[in-house]
CSV table of C-alpha atoms and ligand atoms in Angstrom, one decimal:
chain,number,residue,atom,x,y,z
A,28,UNK,CA,-13.3,-93.8,-95.7
A,29,UNK,CA,-15.1,-97.4,-95.4
A,30,UNK,CA,-16.9,-98.8,-98.3
A,31,UNK,CA,-18.8,-102.2,-97.7
A,32,UNK,CA,-20.3,-104.0,-100.9
A,33,UNK,CA,-23.1,-106.4,-100.4
A,34,UNK,CA,-23.2,-108.9,-103.3
A,35,UNK,CA,-23.5,-112.3,-104.6
A,36,UNK,CA,-20.2,-112.2,-106.5
A,37,UNK,CA,-17.4,-110.7,-104.5
A,38,UNK,CA,-15.1,-112.6,-106.7
A,39,UNK,CA,-16.2,-110.1,-109.6
A,40,UNK,CA,-14.2,-107.3,-107.7
A,41,UNK,CA,-10.8,-109.2,-107.8
A,42,UNK,CA,-9.3,-107.1,-110.7
A,43,UNK,CA,-11.0,-103.9,-109.5
A,44,UNK,CA,-9.2,-104.1,-106.0
A,45,UNK,CA,-6.2,-104.6,-107.5
A,46,UNK,CA,-6.1,-101.4,-109.7
A,47,UNK,CA,-3.2,-99.2,-108.5
A,48,UNK,CA,-5.4,-95.9,-107.5
A,49,UNK,CA,-7.6,-98.5,-105.5
A,50,UNK,CA,-4.6,-100.2,-103.6
A,51,UNK,CA,-3.2,-96.7,-103.0
A,52,UNK,CA,-6.4,-95.3,-101.5
A,53,UNK,CA,-6.4,-98.6,-99.2
A,54,UNK,CA,-2.8,-98.0,-98.2
A,55,UNK,CA,-3.7,-94.4,-97.4
A,56,UNK,CA,-6.5,-95.7,-95.1
A,57,UNK,CA,-9.7,-96.3,-97.2
A,58,UNK,CA,-11.3,-99.5,-96.7
A,59,UNK,CA,-12.8,-101.7,-99.1
A,60,UNK,CA,-15.0,-104.9,-97.9
A,61,UNK,CA,-17.4,-107.4,-99.5
A,62,UNK,CA,-20.1,-109.4,-97.9
A,63,UNK,CA,-21.7,-112.2,-99.6
A,64,UNK,CA,-25.6,-112.3,-99.2
A,65,UNK,CA,-25.2,-116.2,-99.5
A,66,UNK,CA,-22.8,-116.7,-96.7
A,67,UNK,CA,-25.6,-115.2,-94.3
A,68,UNK,CA,-28.7,-116.3,-96.0
A,69,UNK,CA,-31.1,-118.1,-93.2
A,70,UNK,CA,-32.7,-120.3,-96.1
A,71,UNK,CA,-31.5,-123.8,-96.9
A,72,UNK,CA,-29.5,-124.6,-99.9
A,73,UNK,CA,-28.0,-121.0,-100.1
A,74,UNK,CA,-31.1,-119.6,-101.4
A,75,UNK,CA,-31.2,-115.9,-101.8
A,76,UNK,CA,-33.9,-114.9,-104.1
A,77,UNK,CA,-37.6,-115.8,-104.9
A,78,UNK,CA,-40.3,-115.7,-107.8
A,79,UNK,CA,-42.3,-112.3,-107.5
A,80,UNK,CA,-45.8,-112.3,-106.2
A,81,UNK,CA,-48.2,-111.5,-108.9
A,82,UNK,CA,-46.2,-113.3,-111.3
A,83,UNK,CA,-43.6,-112.2,-114.0
A,84,UNK,CA,-40.2,-113.0,-115.0
A,85,UNK,CA,-37.2,-113.4,-113.2
A,86,UNK,CA,-36.4,-113.5,-109.5
A,87,UNK,CA,-36.4,-111.0,-106.6
A,88,UNK,CA,-33.7,-110.7,-103.9
A,89,UNK,CA,-35.4,-111.8,-100.5
A,90,UNK,CA,-35.6,-109.1,-97.8
A,91,UNK,CA,-35.0,-111.6,-94.9
A,92,UNK,CA,-31.8,-112.7,-96.7
A,93,UNK,CA,-30.5,-109.0,-97.0
A,94,UNK,CA,-31.6,-108.3,-93.6
A,95,UNK,CA,-29.5,-111.4,-92.3
A,96,UNK,CA,-26.5,-109.9,-94.2
A,97,UNK,CA,-26.7,-106.5,-92.9
A,98,UNK,CA,-27.3,-107.8,-89.2
A,99,UNK,CA,-24.3,-110.3,-89.3
A,100,UNK,CA,-22.0,-107.3,-90.6
A,101,UNK,CA,-23.3,-104.4,-88.6
A,102,UNK,CA,-24.7,-106.3,-85.5
A,103,UNK,CA,-27.9,-104.2,-85.6
A,104,UNK,CA,-31.2,-104.2,-86.7
A,105,UNK,CA,-30.6,-102.7,-90.3
A,106,UNK,CA,-33.6,-100.3,-89.9
A,107,UNK,CA,-31.4,-98.6,-87.2
A,108,UNK,CA,-28.4,-98.5,-89.5
A,109,UNK,CA,-30.2,-96.0,-92.0
A,110,UNK,CA,-29.7,-93.4,-89.3
A,111,UNK,CA,-26.1,-93.6,-89.0
A,112,UNK,CA,-24.7,-94.7,-92.1
A,113,UNK,CA,-25.5,-94.0,-96.2
A,114,UNK,CA,-27.0,-97.3,-97.4
A,115,UNK,CA,-27.3,-97.2,-101.3
A,116,UNK,CA,-29.2,-99.7,-103.2
A,117,UNK,CA,-28.0,-99.9,-106.7
A,118,UNK,CA,-30.8,-99.8,-109.0
A,119,UNK,CA,-31.4,-98.5,-112.6
A,120,UNK,CA,-34.2,-95.9,-111.5
A,121,UNK,CA,-32.5,-94.2,-108.7
A,122,UNK,CA,-30.6,-90.9,-108.6
A,123,UNK,CA,-28.2,-90.8,-111.3
A,124,UNK,CA,-24.4,-90.6,-110.3
A,125,UNK,CA,-22.7,-87.4,-111.2
A,126,UNK,CA,-19.6,-85.7,-110.0
A,127,UNK,CA,-21.5,-83.9,-107.2
A,128,UNK,CA,-23.1,-87.1,-105.8
A,129,UNK,CA,-19.6,-88.4,-106.1
A,130,UNK,CA,-18.3,-85.6,-103.9
A,131,UNK,CA,-21.1,-86.2,-101.5
A,132,UNK,CA,-20.6,-89.8,-100.9
A,133,UNK,CA,-16.7,-89.3,-100.7
A,134,UNK,CA,-17.4,-86.8,-97.9
A,135,UNK,CA,-19.0,-89.5,-95.8
A,136,UNK,CA,-17.1,-91.6,-93.2
A,137,UNK,CA,-18.8,-94.9,-94.4
A,138,UNK,CA,-21.2,-96.0,-97.0
A,139,UNK,CA,-22.7,-99.4,-98.0
A,140,UNK,CA,-23.5,-100.4,-101.6
A,141,UNK,CA,-26.4,-103.1,-102.0
A,142,UNK,CA,-26.0,-105.0,-105.3
A,143,UNK,CA,-29.0,-106.4,-106.6
A,144,UNK,CA,-29.3,-109.4,-109.2
A,145,UNK,CA,-31.9,-110.8,-111.4
A,146,UNK,CA,-35.1,-108.6,-111.4
A,147,UNK,CA,-33.7,-106.7,-108.6
A,148,UNK,CA,-34.7,-106.3,-105.0
A,149,UNK,CA,-37.8,-106.9,-103.0
A,150,UNK,CA,-39.1,-103.4,-102.4
A,151,UNK,CA,-39.2,-103.4,-98.6
A,152,UNK,CA,-35.1,-103.7,-98.9
A,153,UNK,CA,-35.2,-100.2,-100.5
A,154,UNK,CA,-37.8,-98.8,-98.2
A,155,UNK,CA,-36.4,-100.0,-95.1
A,156,UNK,CA,-32.9,-100.7,-95.1
A,157,UNK,CA,-31.5,-98.0,-97.7
A,158,UNK,CA,-31.0,-94.3,-97.6
A,159,UNK,CA,-30.6,-93.9,-101.0
A,160,UNK,CA,-31.4,-95.6,-104.5
A,161,UNK,CA,-28.4,-95.1,-106.9
A,162,UNK,CA,-28.1,-95.4,-110.7
A,163,UNK,CA,-25.0,-95.2,-112.9
A,164,UNK,CA,-27.3,-94.4,-116.0
A,165,UNK,CA,-30.7,-95.2,-117.6
A,166,UNK,CA,-30.1,-98.6,-118.8
A,167,UNK,CA,-30.6,-102.0,-117.2
A,168,UNK,CA,-27.6,-104.2,-116.2
A,169,UNK,CA,-27.7,-107.9,-115.2
A,170,UNK,CA,-26.7,-106.7,-111.8
A,171,UNK,CA,-25.5,-104.3,-109.6
A,172,UNK,CA,-21.8,-105.2,-109.4
A,173,UNK,CA,-20.4,-103.1,-112.3
A,174,UNK,CA,-22.4,-100.2,-110.9
A,175,UNK,CA,-20.8,-100.6,-107.6
A,176,UNK,CA,-17.2,-100.8,-109.1
A,177,UNK,CA,-18.1,-97.7,-111.0
A,178,UNK,CA,-19.2,-96.0,-107.5
A,179,UNK,CA,-16.2,-97.1,-105.7
A,180,UNK,CA,-13.9,-96.2,-108.5
A,181,UNK,CA,-15.3,-92.5,-109.0
A,182,UNK,CA,-15.0,-91.9,-105.0
A,183,UNK,CA,-11.8,-93.7,-104.2
A,184,UNK,CA,-9.8,-91.8,-106.9
A,185,UNK,CA,-10.8,-88.8,-105.2
A,186,UNK,CA,-9.4,-89.5,-102.0
A,187,UNK,CA,-6.1,-88.3,-101.0
A,188,UNK,CA,-3.2,-90.7,-102.1
A,189,UNK,CA,-5.0,-92.4,-104.7
A,190,UNK,CA,-3.6,-90.8,-107.8
A,191,UNK,CA,0.0,-90.7,-108.1
A,192,UNK,CA,0.3,-86.8,-109.1
A,193,UNK,CA,-1.3,-84.6,-106.4
A,194,UNK,CA,-3.1,-82.3,-109.1
A,195,UNK,CA,-4.6,-85.1,-111.2
A,196,UNK,CA,-8.1,-85.0,-109.7
A,197,UNK,CA,-8.3,-81.3,-109.4
A,198,UNK,CA,-8.5,-79.7,-112.6
A,199,UNK,CA,-10.5,-82.6,-114.2
A,200,UNK,CA,-14.0,-82.8,-116.0
A,201,UNK,CA,-16.7,-81.4,-114.0
A,202,UNK,CA,-14.4,-80.2,-111.1
A,203,UNK,CA,-14.9,-76.9,-109.4
A,204,UNK,CA,-11.6,-75.8,-110.9
A,205,UNK,CA,-13.1,-76.0,-114.4
A,206,UNK,CA,-16.5,-74.8,-113.0
A,207,UNK,CA,-18.3,-78.1,-113.6
A,208,UNK,CA,-17.2,-78.0,-117.4
A,209,UNK,CA,-15.8,-81.2,-119.1
A,210,UNK,CA,-12.0,-81.3,-119.2
A,211,UNK,CA,-9.9,-79.7,-122.2
A,212,UNK,CA,-8.1,-82.0,-124.7
A,213,UNK,CA,-4.8,-83.7,-124.2
A,214,UNK,CA,-1.9,-84.4,-126.6
A,215,UNK,CA,1.5,-86.2,-126.1
A,216,UNK,CA,4.3,-86.9,-128.5
A,217,UNK,CA,4.6,-87.1,-131.5
A,218,UNK,CA,3.7,-83.3,-132.2
A,219,UNK,CA,2.7,-84.3,-135.7
A,220,UNK,CA,1.4,-87.6,-136.7
A,221,UNK,CA,0.4,-88.0,-140.3
A,222,UNK,CA,0.1,-84.3,-140.5
A,223,UNK,CA,-2.2,-84.2,-137.4
A,224,UNK,CA,-0.6,-81.5,-135.6
A,225,UNK,CA,-0.9,-80.8,-131.8
A,226,UNK,CA,-2.3,-77.2,-131.3
A,227,UNK,CA,0.7,-74.9,-131.6
A,228,UNK,CA,-0.2,-73.0,-128.3
A,229,UNK,CA,0.8,-76.2,-126.3
A,230,UNK,CA,4.0,-76.3,-127.8
A,231,UNK,CA,4.8,-72.7,-127.1
A,232,UNK,CA,5.8,-73.0,-123.4
A,233,UNK,CA,3.6,-69.9,-122.7
A,234,UNK,CA,2.0,-71.2,-119.4
A,235,UNK,CA,-0.8,-68.1,-119.3
A,236,UNK,CA,-1.8,-68.6,-122.9
A,237,UNK,CA,-2.1,-72.3,-122.5
A,238,UNK,CA,-4.2,-72.0,-119.3
A,239,UNK,CA,-6.3,-69.5,-121.3
A,240,UNK,CA,-6.5,-72.0,-124.2
A,241,UNK,CA,-7.5,-75.0,-121.9
A,242,UNK,CA,-10.3,-73.2,-120.2
A,243,UNK,CA,-11.7,-72.1,-123.6
A,244,UNK,CA,-11.7,-75.6,-124.9
A,245,UNK,CA,-13.4,-76.7,-121.7
A,246,UNK,CA,-16.2,-73.9,-122.3
A,247,UNK,CA,-16.6,-75.0,-125.7
A,248,UNK,CA,-17.2,-78.6,-124.4
A,249,UNK,CA,-19.7,-77.5,-121.9
A,250,UNK,CA,-21.5,-75.6,-124.7
A,251,UNK,CA,-21.8,-78.7,-127.0
A,252,UNK,CA,-22.8,-80.9,-124.0
A,253,UNK,CA,-25.5,-78.6,-123.1
A,254,UNK,CA,-26.8,-79.0,-126.6
A,255,UNK,CA,-26.5,-82.3,-127.4
A,256,UNK,CA,-29.5,-85.0,-126.9
A,257,UNK,CA,-28.5,-86.7,-123.5
A,258,UNK,CA,-26.3,-83.9,-122.6
A,259,UNK,CA,-26.7,-81.8,-119.2
A,260,UNK,CA,-29.0,-79.6,-121.0
A,261,UNK,CA,-31.4,-82.3,-121.3
A,262,UNK,CA,-32.8,-83.3,-117.9
A,263,UNK,CA,-31.8,-83.1,-114.2
A,264,UNK,CA,-30.9,-87.0,-114.2
A,265,UNK,CA,-33.2,-87.7,-111.3
A,266,UNK,CA,-35.3,-90.6,-111.7
B,304,ADE,N1,-28.6,-102.4,-111.5
B,304,ADE,C1,-28.9,-102.7,-112.6
B,304,ADE,N2,-28.7,-101.8,-113.6
B,304,ADE,C2,-28.3,-100.6,-113.1
B,304,ADE,C3,-28.2,-99.4,-113.2
B,304,ADE,N3,-28.2,-98.7,-114.5
B,304,ADE,N4,-27.3,-98.6,-112.1
B,304,ADE,C4,-27.2,-99.1,-111.0
B,304,ADE,N5,-27.6,-100.4,-110.6
B,304,ADE,C5,-28.0,-101.1,-111.7
């Protein structure tokens, strides 16, 4: 898996790149690279954005700047790139990320994430250079960097070797092993804290009963989720 993140703030990813599951995934063969739009701008003074035609607040990332950065990284006209690589523009109105979307992206050999800033992208960037528009939720962030970290985190932790324990990503929330339901609750020591006791079944050592209890808890959480405002029963998440 190869992920390239195009951003004005590659230094924002330093902490993220050092996280154990990320470094594990990289050691296991994944690649995570960063391209700073500003390093490739054809404009003077490091300019990357401009005021919107028609007026309005904020600044818009320029199409010629993004084109130059993509060309520098891949050595081709970026309109040819979309035929051979998933290029995702991070934008609040895009397809909302969920576990199925993460699986889809994790199965790609390579993806590119384009971070916007300020008011976002010149629309021609999305129309001509991107295969997808991706949102991490229906709210507006100041830029795509946090969204890119969310996407990278969700993908990289699914790759073989990223998590310490081989089974950790198998039976987790929304996985096929739990039939798409949220994960069951976890408890650890102490078994009793201020009278708040851990469910007896988990202390029983009876594995079949524990499995059954966990499936049931997972199903109950799914029912709650489907009934709650903003839960999965309230829309398909596509914008
Ligand atoms: N950029 C700004 N807000 C965003 C969001 N919610 N998802 C993805 N990219 C964004």
